[in-house]
Amino acid sequence: MGYEMGGERRRWWLNRSAMVVLWVVVSLGIWACLHLYIRRVSMRKAEEALVSMCEERARMIQDQFAVSVNHVHALAILISTFHYQKHPSAIDQETFAHYTARTAFERPLLNGVAYAQRVAHMERERFENEQGWIIKTMKHEPSPMQDEYAPVIFSQETVSYIEALDMMSGEEDRENIIRARATGKAVLTNPFRLLGSNHLGVVLTFPVYLSGLPADATVDERVENTAGYLGGAFDVESLVENLLRQLAGSQDIMVNVYDVTNISEPLIMYGPQQPDGYMSLSHVSMLDFGDPFRKHHMECRYSQKPPIPLSAITTPSGVFVICMLAGYILYAAWNRYDNVKEDCRKMEELKVQAEAADVAKSQFLATVSHEIRTPMNGVLGMLDMLLDTDLNLTQRDFAQTAQVCGKALISLINEVLDRAKIEAGKLEIEAVPFDLRSILDEVLSLFSAASREKGIELATFVSDRVPEVLTGDPGRFRQIITNLVGNSVKFTERGHIFVQVHLVEHSNMVMDVKSEAHINGHSDEQDHKSNKTLFNTLSGLEAADNRNSWENFKHLLSNDASQNGMPGDSDSGGVTLIVSVEDTGIGIPLQAQDRVFTPFMQADSSTSRNYGGTGIGLSISKCLVELMGGQINFVSRPQVGSTFTFTVVLQRCNGRAIDDAKRAIPEPLPTSFRGMKSLIIDERPVRGAVTAYHLRRLGITAEVVCNVKTAINMLAGQNGYPKSYGKQPNLIFVEKDSWSSGTDAGLCKQLMQFKQNGRSVELPKVILLVTSEYDKTKTSFEDGVIMKPLRASTVATCLQQVLGAGGVQQRKQTPNGSTFLHNLLVGKNILVVDDNKVNLRVAAGALKKYGANVACAESGKDALSLLQLPHKFDACFMDVQMPEMDGFEATRQIRLMESKVNKEARNTGREGSEKSEWHLPVLAMTADVIQATYEECLKCGMDGYVSKPFDEQQLYQAVAKFLLSKPEQ
């Protein structure tokens, strides 16, 4: 073994030496590559600099040439204007020579300019008599007879020797003249040696037209209107030489200018005949002198090869030194490689353990929730069955207390599971139609007992602009409202809790109106009575958020009243709601407001001791609001209260979805109260508006007055009220705060006068509105008492009792609740499958309670034996987790049996058979409430999902859609 270790160490040293040599070779290679790269970059930069300098010179040559051409053009216009349009002409040879001499500085590239007039053959004799000389050729000989001539009549002093010469006599000049008058542009000749300077140059020819030539003239029209030709000689060599002398770096580059009209034989215009310098780098820039028939370009190159930059030596050498240092560092670090490798291996093991712990946590959460909910299902189920037996008051109180505690434990488990779903990103939002107002009524019913016990006002208000039925997740919306209202009830000992729902755009519009009202001094936030400040809120106590003021609320009510009917529910599109929950509780300390939405955090340690709670509800609410496309925030003032406001984005529903949602409401509101008139006596306008809102939901019109005295004046037609002020109300609602022995006698007297005067057949019913059980003291005068919080269904029930059978038609039997659930299940054969005997008894007892015939099975195999086709069962409640054969496999076997029988029935064509298609509704019955379990239930063929423990409403929702349409056998 020692020999093997020695051989391994020797190989290790050999490998290390080879790595060192390889590293030095690689470093040298890097030095060479970097050196070549920097040289290449340097040459590229030199090439770019050459291109830039060449393009700059070409551009400047073109610019100066263009300036000279523009001046020649201006001179042509001058001749056209003052020679041909003036009679007599304002220009003669002396004037032209004097003007061109004075303006020669504007044409530094031109040796001189001359003007040749176009003369036809028939006009030659007259022209020569007028000029006093004969037309000569370029060789100073009399011009032979031809169709037309172009004799020079005006010339600059520097080219006076060409006067009287016919420019048409030269072949190249004649070609330039013909091209110039046909195109209307300046044209150029081939380069030639200029007289005097002996420099290479070109002759520029520009046509002069008579007036009246259109811009889009044809060639024939241009030729017809040609009056003459203006020409000038350009000294190209002087032009380029002057530019190169002015520019920096001219000594570093060499320039050649070529006429490349004939690309096979380019004519050199500037530069040496035999190009020299560094020929490896060169650049060609095109020159545009305005003549489309002639092409020129400039070729630039360095006079000598660019030097090798110093960085091509220093930079690679520095990199080589760095590579050597890096190699030394790597060599020194090699000794610690084994330790680092071992640490990495341990870290990988820890990572695997952490991932396994995370999976185990999720599995533990699902298992624990299932294990807790399974016995809790038995506990709550047995308590429910116990409460259906004959118990004395003490026993019933004990059982109800145990039931409440069990439901609280289930609620806590659900909150923890929701938080786990949110952290895992597996919480999904449904999109089903629901009635928002019914959900708020349900939430109020949950906290009605606590609010009555504390004597606080608990109320809801939904704007008439909010559609009656919306599409969203009703369960999660209810959860948010329940969390916020539950916190308010927990931390509020006096005052009120007020829930408002409005459209966001409507609320923003009213806020603008409210701001203007404050500016104009019409704010009525407070009333001062008996040296005590009363705020215009639901309870008269100050609220934390001033935006929820009476003035704001009043504008919302007025805008709702101006709206004709409910908003169109059939309209498609999104609806953004703003919901506020206002309370007058203890508020949130300022130092704790930044952690309100942190999970498992309370405002301070004393909060959990005095009020209880886990501090998880608000964090879940915030996550749910964000999942529903909204935001949540709050305003809180210690010892004043808190106002939580959130927005949600929902969708409108079509007509069919609205009808389905209304049918699913547990207690649909009666329609028999529509058309009735009521009078509300309440000294607090917000509270009176809330009462009127619930009456409007029943179809009852409402008028709100501030006290009984005002109501008496209204009924009697006094103090400005007309005698015929509407018809007598059918109902009078009086708040307990506005009720006294003196005022009730006056109201009674006025109502009796109504009856004696024949204005009514019977007296209106007087109903007292009270907040707590302590105030529920019915006197001989009022006809009924309604306990708050107000809900439309409880108000309807009270009105039915007050009005009696003669006053209003009784409500029909509604398809919900215990009665309808009994009608739905009575006589139905239902199979319950569960391996837990307690849960089996609970489920069977709950179903038998509503008249169902229940058969039980303790395993999936027993269920399959009972469900052999044909069977007599109408539905099956299947537990998911069972030994031997779980609920998933059992359901798959059931669907396989049904599929075979249905296929055989279709093949044999038994149309009139008793049951042509078999499909038994199978509902999962499990304590798991995680999304994966629900998806697995649907995947294996189950029709629904009932979580343990289930209540009456949950049971109804699970079986109604299967048994309502099921024909009787």
Tab-separated table of N, CA and C in Angstrom, residues 46-164:
chain	number	residue	atom	x	y	z
A	46	ALA	N	-4.729	53.030	-37.656
A	46	ALA	CA	-4.056	53.843	-38.672
A	46	ALA	C	-4.894	53.891	-39.939
A	47	GLU	N	-5.489	52.744	-40.287
A	47	GLU	CA	-6.347	52.708	-41.471
A	47	GLU	C	-7.583	53.584	-41.269
A	48	GLU	N	-8.176	53.515	-40.055
A	48	GLU	CA	-9.332	54.353	-39.785
A	48	GLU	C	-8.963	55.836	-39.831
A	49	ALA	N	-7.775	56.176	-39.297
A	49	ALA	CA	-7.337	57.573	-39.354
A	49	ALA	C	-7.136	58.015	-40.802
A	50	LEU	N	-6.548	57.114	-41.637
A	50	LEU	CA	-6.360	57.436	-43.045
A	50	LEU	C	-7.701	57.661	-43.737
A	51	VAL	N	-8.646	56.781	-43.443
A	51	VAL	CA	-9.985	56.924	-44.038
A	51	VAL	C	-10.611	58.243	-43.621
A	52	SER	N	-10.470	58.580	-42.328
A	52	SER	CA	-11.055	59.825	-41.837
A	52	SER	C	-10.428	61.040	-42.516
A	53	MET	N	-9.076	61.057	-42.618
A	53	MET	CA	-8.404	62.201	-43.237
A	53	MET	C	-8.744	62.297	-44.717
A	54	CYS	N	-8.803	61.155	-45.380
A	54	CYS	CA	-9.105	61.167	-46.809
A	54	CYS	C	-10.535	61.640	-47.056
A	55	GLU	N	-11.462	61.142	-46.261
A	55	GLU	CA	-12.855	61.564	-46.421
A	55	GLU	C	-13.007	63.047	-46.104
A	56	GLU	N	-12.254	63.523	-45.089
A	56	GLU	CA	-12.341	64.947	-44.739
A	56	GLU	C	-11.831	65.806	-45.895
A	57	ARG	N	-10.720	65.441	-46.504
A	57	ARG	CA	-10.185	66.229	-47.606
A	57	ARG	C	-11.118	66.180	-48.813
A	58	ALA	N	-11.637	64.997	-49.083
A	58	ALA	CA	-12.571	64.888	-50.202
A	58	ALA	C	-13.796	65.761	-49.976
A	59	ARG	N	-14.296	65.756	-48.739
A	59	ARG	CA	-15.479	66.566	-48.440
A	59	ARG	C	-15.174	68.059	-48.590
A	60	MET	N	-14.004	68.479	-48.129
A	60	MET	CA	-13.660	69.900	-48.222
A	60	MET	C	-13.465	70.321	-49.681
A	61	ILE	N	-12.849	69.447	-50.506
A	61	ILE	CA	-12.696	69.769	-51.929
A	61	ILE	C	-14.062	69.930	-52.575
A	62	GLN	N	-14.961	68.989	-52.262
A	62	GLN	CA	-16.302	69.066	-52.827
A	62	GLN	C	-17.012	70.337	-52.373
A	63	ASP	N	-16.835	70.682	-51.070
A	63	ASP	CA	-17.516	71.876	-50.551
A	63	ASP	C	-17.013	73.134	-51.259
A	64	GLN	N	-15.685	73.277	-51.383
A	64	GLN	CA	-15.147	74.474	-52.042
A	64	GLN	C	-15.537	74.509	-53.511
A	65	PHE	N	-15.520	73.353	-54.166
A	65	PHE	CA	-15.936	73.307	-55.558
A	65	PHE	C	-17.398	73.718	-55.681
A	66	ALA	N	-18.233	73.206	-54.707
A	66	ALA	CA	-19.660	73.536	-54.751
A	66	ALA	C	-19.888	75.020	-54.527
A	67	VAL	N	-19.075	75.649	-53.647
A	67	VAL	CA	-19.210	77.093	-53.415
A	67	VAL	C	-18.916	77.864	-54.695
A	68	SER	N	-17.859	77.486	-55.405
A	68	SER	CA	-17.515	78.171	-56.650
A	68	SER	C	-18.605	77.970	-57.687
A	69	VAL	N	-19.151	76.751	-57.761
A	69	VAL	CA	-20.227	76.483	-58.722
A	69	VAL	C	-21.453	77.330	-58.384
A	70	ASN	N	-21.741	77.483	-57.084
A	70	ASN	CA	-22.891	78.304	-56.697
A	70	ASN	C	-22.703	79.750	-57.130
A	71	HIS	N	-21.457	80.271	-57.017
A	71	HIS	CA	-21.214	81.641	-57.452
A	71	HIS	C	-21.346	81.770	-58.965
A	72	VAL	N	-20.921	80.748	-59.683
A	72	VAL	CA	-21.095	80.768	-61.139
A	72	VAL	C	-22.575	80.749	-61.477
A	73	HIS	N	-23.317	79.943	-60.723
A	73	HIS	CA	-24.775	79.893	-60.929
A	73	HIS	C	-25.387	81.268	-60.673
A	74	ALA	N	-24.954	81.922	-59.591
A	74	ALA	CA	-25.468	83.260	-59.288
A	74	ALA	C	-25.119	84.240	-60.407
A	75	LEU	N	-23.919	84.088	-60.974
A	75	LEU	CA	-23.515	84.954	-62.073
A	75	LEU	C	-24.379	84.710	-63.314
A	76	ALA	N	-24.774	83.440	-63.510
A	76	ALA	CA	-25.652	83.123	-64.644
A	76	ALA	C	-27.015	83.779	-64.455
A	77	ILE	N	-27.530	83.770	-63.220
A	77	ILE	CA	-28.822	84.418	-62.949
A	77	ILE	C	-28.686	85.922	-63.146
A	78	LEU	N	-27.535	86.453	-62.749
A	78	LEU	CA	-27.300	87.893	-62.923
A	78	LEU	C	-27.346	88.270	-64.401
A	79	ILE	N	-26.710	87.497	-65.240
A	79	ILE	CA	-26.703	87.772	-66.684
A	79	ILE	C	-28.106	87.645	-67.249
A	80	SER	N	-28.833	86.565	-66.821
A	80	SER	CA	-30.192	86.363	-67.323
A	80	SER	C	-31.093	87.518	-66.959
A	81	THR	N	-30.872	88.100	-65.758
A	81	THR	CA	-31.764	89.152	-65.275
A	81	THR	C	-31.428	90.504	-65.877
A	82	PHE	N	-30.154	90.868	-65.873
A	82	PHE	CA	-29.781	92.223	-66.257
A	82	PHE	C	-29.332	92.362	-67.725
A	83	HIS	N	-29.213	91.242	-68.415
A	83	HIS	CA	-28.829	91.339	-69.823
A	83	HIS	C	-30.008	91.038	-70.746
A	84	TYR	N	-30.788	90.012	-70.394
A	84	TYR	CA	-31.876	89.600	-71.286
A	84	TYR	C	-33.231	90.149	-70.874
A	85	GLN	N	-33.410	90.495	-69.593
A	85	GLN	CA	-34.702	91.001	-69.155
A	85	GLN	C	-34.721	92.518	-69.042
A	86	LYS	N	-33.575	93.186	-69.349
A	86	LYS	CA	-33.512	94.647	-69.336
A	86	LYS	C	-33.349	95.156	-70.788
A	87	HIS	N	-34.099	96.119	-71.115
A	87	HIS	CA	-34.030	96.705	-72.460
A	87	HIS	C	-33.891	98.213	-72.320
A	88	PRO	N	-32.751	98.782	-72.571
A	88	PRO	CA	-31.546	98.097	-73.084
A	88	PRO	C	-30.841	97.322	-71.982
A	89	SER	N	-29.870	96.469	-72.355
A	89	SER	CA	-29.146	95.646	-71.404
A	89	SER	C	-28.361	96.498	-70.410
A	90	ALA	N	-28.368	95.987	-69.162
A	90	ALA	CA	-27.640	96.704	-68.114
A	90	ALA	C	-26.214	96.215	-67.989
A	91	ILE	N	-25.785	95.280	-68.819
A	91	ILE	CA	-24.444	94.698	-68.732
A	91	ILE	C	-23.768	94.836	-70.085
A	92	ASP	N	-22.524	95.272	-70.040
A	92	ASP	CA	-21.679	95.248	-71.225
A	92	ASP	C	-20.338	94.653	-70.815
A	93	GLN	N	-19.405	94.608	-71.759
A	93	GLN	CA	-18.115	93.979	-71.474
A	93	GLN	C	-17.393	94.685	-70.350
A	94	GLU	N	-17.431	95.972	-70.319
A	94	GLU	CA	-16.724	96.715	-69.270
A	94	GLU	C	-17.333	96.436	-67.902
A	95	THR	N	-18.679	96.444	-67.855
A	95	THR	CA	-19.346	96.159	-66.575
A	95	THR	C	-19.033	94.739	-66.108
A	96	PHE	N	-19.143	93.766	-67.023
A	96	PHE	CA	-18.886	92.362	-66.667
A	96	PHE	C	-17.463	92.182	-66.169
A	97	ALA	N	-16.476	92.791	-66.888
A	97	ALA	CA	-15.080	92.642	-66.489
A	97	ALA	C	-14.835	93.277	-65.126
A	98	HIS	N	-15.453	94.461	-64.925
A	98	HIS	CA	-15.269	95.132	-63.646
A	98	HIS	C	-15.901	94.323	-62.496
A	99	TYR	N	-17.122	93.811	-62.710
A	99	TYR	CA	-17.820	93.047	-61.659
A	99	TYR	C	-17.084	91.751	-61.327
A	100	THR	N	-16.660	91.012	-62.347
A	100	THR	CA	-15.984	89.735	-62.093
A	100	THR	C	-14.632	89.936	-61.434
A	101	ALA	N	-13.994	91.067	-61.755
A	101	ALA	CA	-12.706	91.339	-61.099
A	101	ALA	C	-12.910	91.654	-59.623
A	102	ARG	N	-13.964	92.430	-59.334
A	102	ARG	CA	-14.222	92.794	-57.934
A	102	ARG	C	-14.679	91.586	-57.113
A	103	THR	N	-15.327	90.635	-57.732
A	103	THR	CA	-15.851	89.450	-57.001
A	103	THR	C	-15.003	88.205	-57.227
A	104	ALA	N	-13.806	88.355	-57.709
A	104	ALA	CA	-12.958	87.187	-57.993
A	104	ALA	C	-12.598	86.433	-56.723
A	105	PHE	N	-12.576	87.126	-55.565
A	105	PHE	CA	-12.213	86.444	-54.311
A	105	PHE	C	-13.264	85.388	-53.929
A	106	GLU	N	-14.486	85.552	-54.442
A	106	GLU	CA	-15.518	84.558	-54.145
A	106	GLU	C	-15.325	83.295	-54.981
A	107	ARG	N	-14.513	83.356	-55.999
A	107	ARG	CA	-14.259	82.209	-56.883
A	107	ARG	C	-12.753	81.969	-56.965
A	108	PRO	N	-12.131	81.654	-55.834
A	108	PRO	CA	-10.661	81.542	-55.844
A	108	PRO	C	-10.155	80.393	-56.691
A	109	LEU	N	-11.005	79.418	-56.995
A	109	LEU	CA	-10.554	78.262	-57.763
A	109	LEU	C	-10.652	78.494	-59.265
A	110	LEU	N	-11.312	79.586	-59.649
A	110	LEU	CA	-11.497	79.855	-61.071
A	110	LEU	C	-10.433	80.852	-61.562
A	111	ASN	N	-9.743	80.507	-62.654
A	111	ASN	CA	-8.795	81.449	-63.250
A	111	ASN	C	-9.511	82.614	-63.895
A	112	GLY	N	-10.724	82.396	-64.348
A	112	GLY	CA	-11.520	83.447	-64.959
A	112	GLY	C	-12.816	82.894	-65.475
A	113	VAL	N	-13.798	83.784	-65.691
A	113	VAL	CA	-15.102	83.375	-66.185
A	113	VAL	C	-15.395	84.176	-67.439
A	114	ALA	N	-16.180	83.574	-68.333
A	114	ALA	CA	-16.571	84.234	-69.580
A	114	ALA	C	-17.963	83.783	-69.949
A	115	TYR	N	-18.661	84.677	-70.674
A	115	TYR	CA	-20.031	84.349	-71.101
A	115	TYR	C	-20.075	84.322	-72.604
A	116	ALA	N	-20.597	83.194	-73.164
A	116	ALA	CA	-20.757	83.023	-74.606
A	116	ALA	C	-22.236	83.016	-74.938
A	117	GLN	N	-22.631	83.863	-75.897
A	117	GLN	CA	-24.046	83.963	-76.253
A	117	GLN	C	-24.363	82.951	-77.339
A	118	ARG	N	-25.587	82.382	-77.250
A	118	ARG	CA	-26.030	81.447	-78.278
A	118	ARG	C	-26.533	82.259	-79.473
A	119	VAL	N	-25.954	81.990	-80.665
A	119	VAL	CA	-26.292	82.725	-81.877
A	119	VAL	C	-26.611	81.724	-82.980
A	120	ALA	N	-27.804	81.840	-83.538
A	120	ALA	CA	-28.170	80.992	-84.666
A	120	ALA	C	-27.492	81.504	-85.929
A	121	HIS	N	-27.411	80.664	-86.964
A	121	HIS	CA	-26.725	81.042	-88.198
A	121	HIS	C	-27.398	82.226	-88.869
A	122	MET	N	-28.739	82.266	-88.830
A	122	MET	CA	-29.463	83.349	-89.485
A	122	MET	C	-29.258	84.677	-88.769
A	123	GLU	N	-28.812	84.633	-87.504
A	123	GLU	CA	-28.606	85.847	-86.742
A	123	GLU	C	-27.130	86.270	-86.727
A	124	ARG	N	-26.279	85.512	-87.414
A	124	ARG	CA	-24.828	85.756	-87.304
A	124	ARG	C	-24.434	87.127	-87.852
A	125	GLU	N	-24.991	87.466	-89.008
A	125	GLU	CA	-24.592	88.730	-89.622
A	125	GLU	C	-24.995	89.904	-88.762
A	126	ARG	N	-26.240	89.901	-88.284
A	126	ARG	CA	-26.688	90.990	-87.419
A	126	ARG	C	-25.858	91.054	-86.153
A	127	PHE	N	-25.576	89.875	-85.559
A	127	PHE	CA	-24.786	89.813	-84.331
A	127	PHE	C	-23.397	90.398	-84.532
A	128	GLU	N	-22.722	90.036	-85.641
A	128	GLU	CA	-21.371	90.531	-85.890
A	128	GLU	C	-21.370	92.036	-86.125
A	129	ASN	N	-22.443	92.573	-86.797
A	129	ASN	CA	-22.534	94.017	-87.005
A	129	ASN	C	-22.697	94.752	-85.669
A	130	GLU	N	-23.500	94.138	-84.757
A	130	GLU	CA	-23.713	94.784	-83.459
A	130	GLU	C	-22.436	94.767	-82.628
A	131	GLN	N	-21.677	93.667	-82.693
A	131	GLN	CA	-20.492	93.528	-81.859
A	131	GLN	C	-19.279	94.216	-82.483
A	132	GLY	N	-19.252	94.356	-83.755
A	132	GLY	CA	-18.121	94.996	-84.414
A	132	GLY	C	-16.973	94.049	-84.652
A	133	TRP	N	-17.147	92.787	-84.536
A	133	TRP	CA	-16.125	91.794	-84.833
A	133	TRP	C	-16.793	90.530	-85.362
A	134	ILE	N	-15.958	89.706	-85.970
A	134	ILE	CA	-16.511	88.474	-86.540
A	134	ILE	C	-16.232	87.325	-85.587
A	135	ILE	N	-17.065	86.298	-85.686
A	135	ILE	CA	-16.940	85.104	-84.824
A	135	ILE	C	-15.768	84.283	-85.324
A	136	LYS	N	-14.869	83.897	-84.377
A	136	LYS	CA	-13.668	83.161	-84.741
A	136	LYS	C	-13.677	81.796	-84.074
A	137	THR	N	-12.916	80.899	-84.633
A	137	THR	CA	-12.760	79.575	-84.039
A	137	THR	C	-11.749	79.651	-82.915
A	138	MET	N	-11.521	78.501	-82.224
A	138	MET	CA	-10.561	78.445	-81.125
A	138	MET	C	-9.128	78.664	-81.622
A	139	LYS	N	-8.947	78.550	-82.961
A	139	LYS	CA	-7.617	78.789	-83.538
A	139	LYS	C	-7.497	80.207	-84.070
A	140	HIS	N	-8.454	81.131	-83.674
A	140	HIS	CA	-8.448	82.533	-84.078
A	140	HIS	C	-8.633	82.692	-85.579
A	141	GLU	N	-9.358	81.785	-86.188
A	141	GLU	CA	-9.706	81.876	-87.594
A	141	GLU	C	-11.191	82.142	-87.706
A	142	PRO	N	-11.642	82.818	-88.784
A	142	PRO	CA	-13.081	83.037	-88.932
A	142	PRO	C	-13.842	81.716	-88.870
A	143	SER	N	-14.922	81.754	-88.122
A	143	SER	CA	-15.680	80.523	-87.912
A	143	SER	C	-16.412	80.132	-89.168
A	144	PRO	N	-16.305	78.877	-89.582
A	144	PRO	CA	-17.028	78.419	-90.771
A	144	PRO	C	-18.538	78.409	-90.491
A	145	MET	N	-19.308	78.260	-91.549
A	145	MET	CA	-20.765	78.274	-91.427
A	145	MET	C	-21.236	76.995	-90.720
A	146	GLN	N	-22.134	77.172	-89.714
A	146	GLN	CA	-22.733	76.044	-88.981
A	146	GLN	C	-24.090	76.483	-88.427
A	147	ASP	N	-24.817	75.557	-87.841
A	147	ASP	CA	-26.196	75.838	-87.407
A	147	ASP	C	-26.240	76.915	-86.332
A	148	GLU	N	-25.377	76.846	-85.366
A	148	GLU	CA	-25.378	77.832	-84.293
A	148	GLU	C	-23.953	78.024	-83.804
A	149	TYR	N	-23.776	79.181	-83.112
A	149	TYR	CA	-22.465	79.563	-82.629
A	149	TYR	C	-22.580	79.936	-81.152
A	150	ALA	N	-21.446	79.939	-80.458
A	150	ALA	CA	-21.399	80.358	-79.052
A	150	ALA	C	-20.209	81.280	-78.863
A	151	PRO	N	-20.250	82.507	-79.452
A	151	PRO	CA	-19.129	83.434	-79.317
A	151	PRO	C	-19.109	84.063	-77.932
A	152	VAL	N	-17.930	84.307	-77.387
A	152	VAL	CA	-17.747	84.928	-76.078
A	152	VAL	C	-17.936	86.420	-76.238
A	153	ILE	N	-18.932	86.972	-75.491
A	153	ILE	CA	-19.191	88.413	-75.577
A	153	ILE	C	-18.750	89.127	-74.309
A	154	PHE	N	-18.763	88.418	-73.138
A	154	PHE	CA	-18.293	89.007	-71.883
A	154	PHE	C	-17.209	88.099	-71.322
A	155	SER	N	-16.141	88.699	-70.788
A	155	SER	CA	-15.072	87.881	-70.207
A	155	SER	C	-14.362	88.670	-69.131
A	156	GLN	N	-13.826	87.926	-68.174
A	156	GLN	CA	-13.004	88.537	-67.130
A	156	GLN	C	-11.668	88.935	-67.748
A	157	GLU	N	-11.017	89.926	-67.163
A	157	GLU	CA	-9.771	90.424	-67.720
A	157	GLU	C	-8.734	89.324	-67.844
A	158	THR	N	-8.766	88.380	-66.918
A	158	THR	CA	-7.743	87.333	-66.939
A	158	THR	C	-7.897	86.401	-68.127
A	159	VAL	N	-9.063	86.343	-68.745
A	159	VAL	CA	-9.274	85.474	-69.904
A	159	VAL	C	-9.811	86.291	-71.074
A	160	SER	N	-9.376	87.552	-71.178
A	160	SER	CA	-9.883	88.418	-72.247
A	160	SER	C	-9.452	87.937	-73.626
A	161	TYR	N	-8.464	87.058	-73.679
A	161	TYR	CA	-7.972	86.568	-74.964
A	161	TYR	C	-8.979	85.652	-75.661
A	162	ILE	N	-10.030	85.223	-74.975
A	162	ILE	CA	-10.987	84.323	-75.625
A	162	ILE	C	-12.192	85.083	-76.148
A	163	GLU	N	-12.168	86.428	-76.088
A	163	GLU	CA	-13.310	87.201	-76.572
A	163	GLU	C	-13.463	86.989	-78.079
A	164	ALA	N	-14.709	86.845	-78.512
A	164	ALA	CA	-15.104	86.630	-79.907
A	164	ALA	C	-14.831	85.209	-80.375
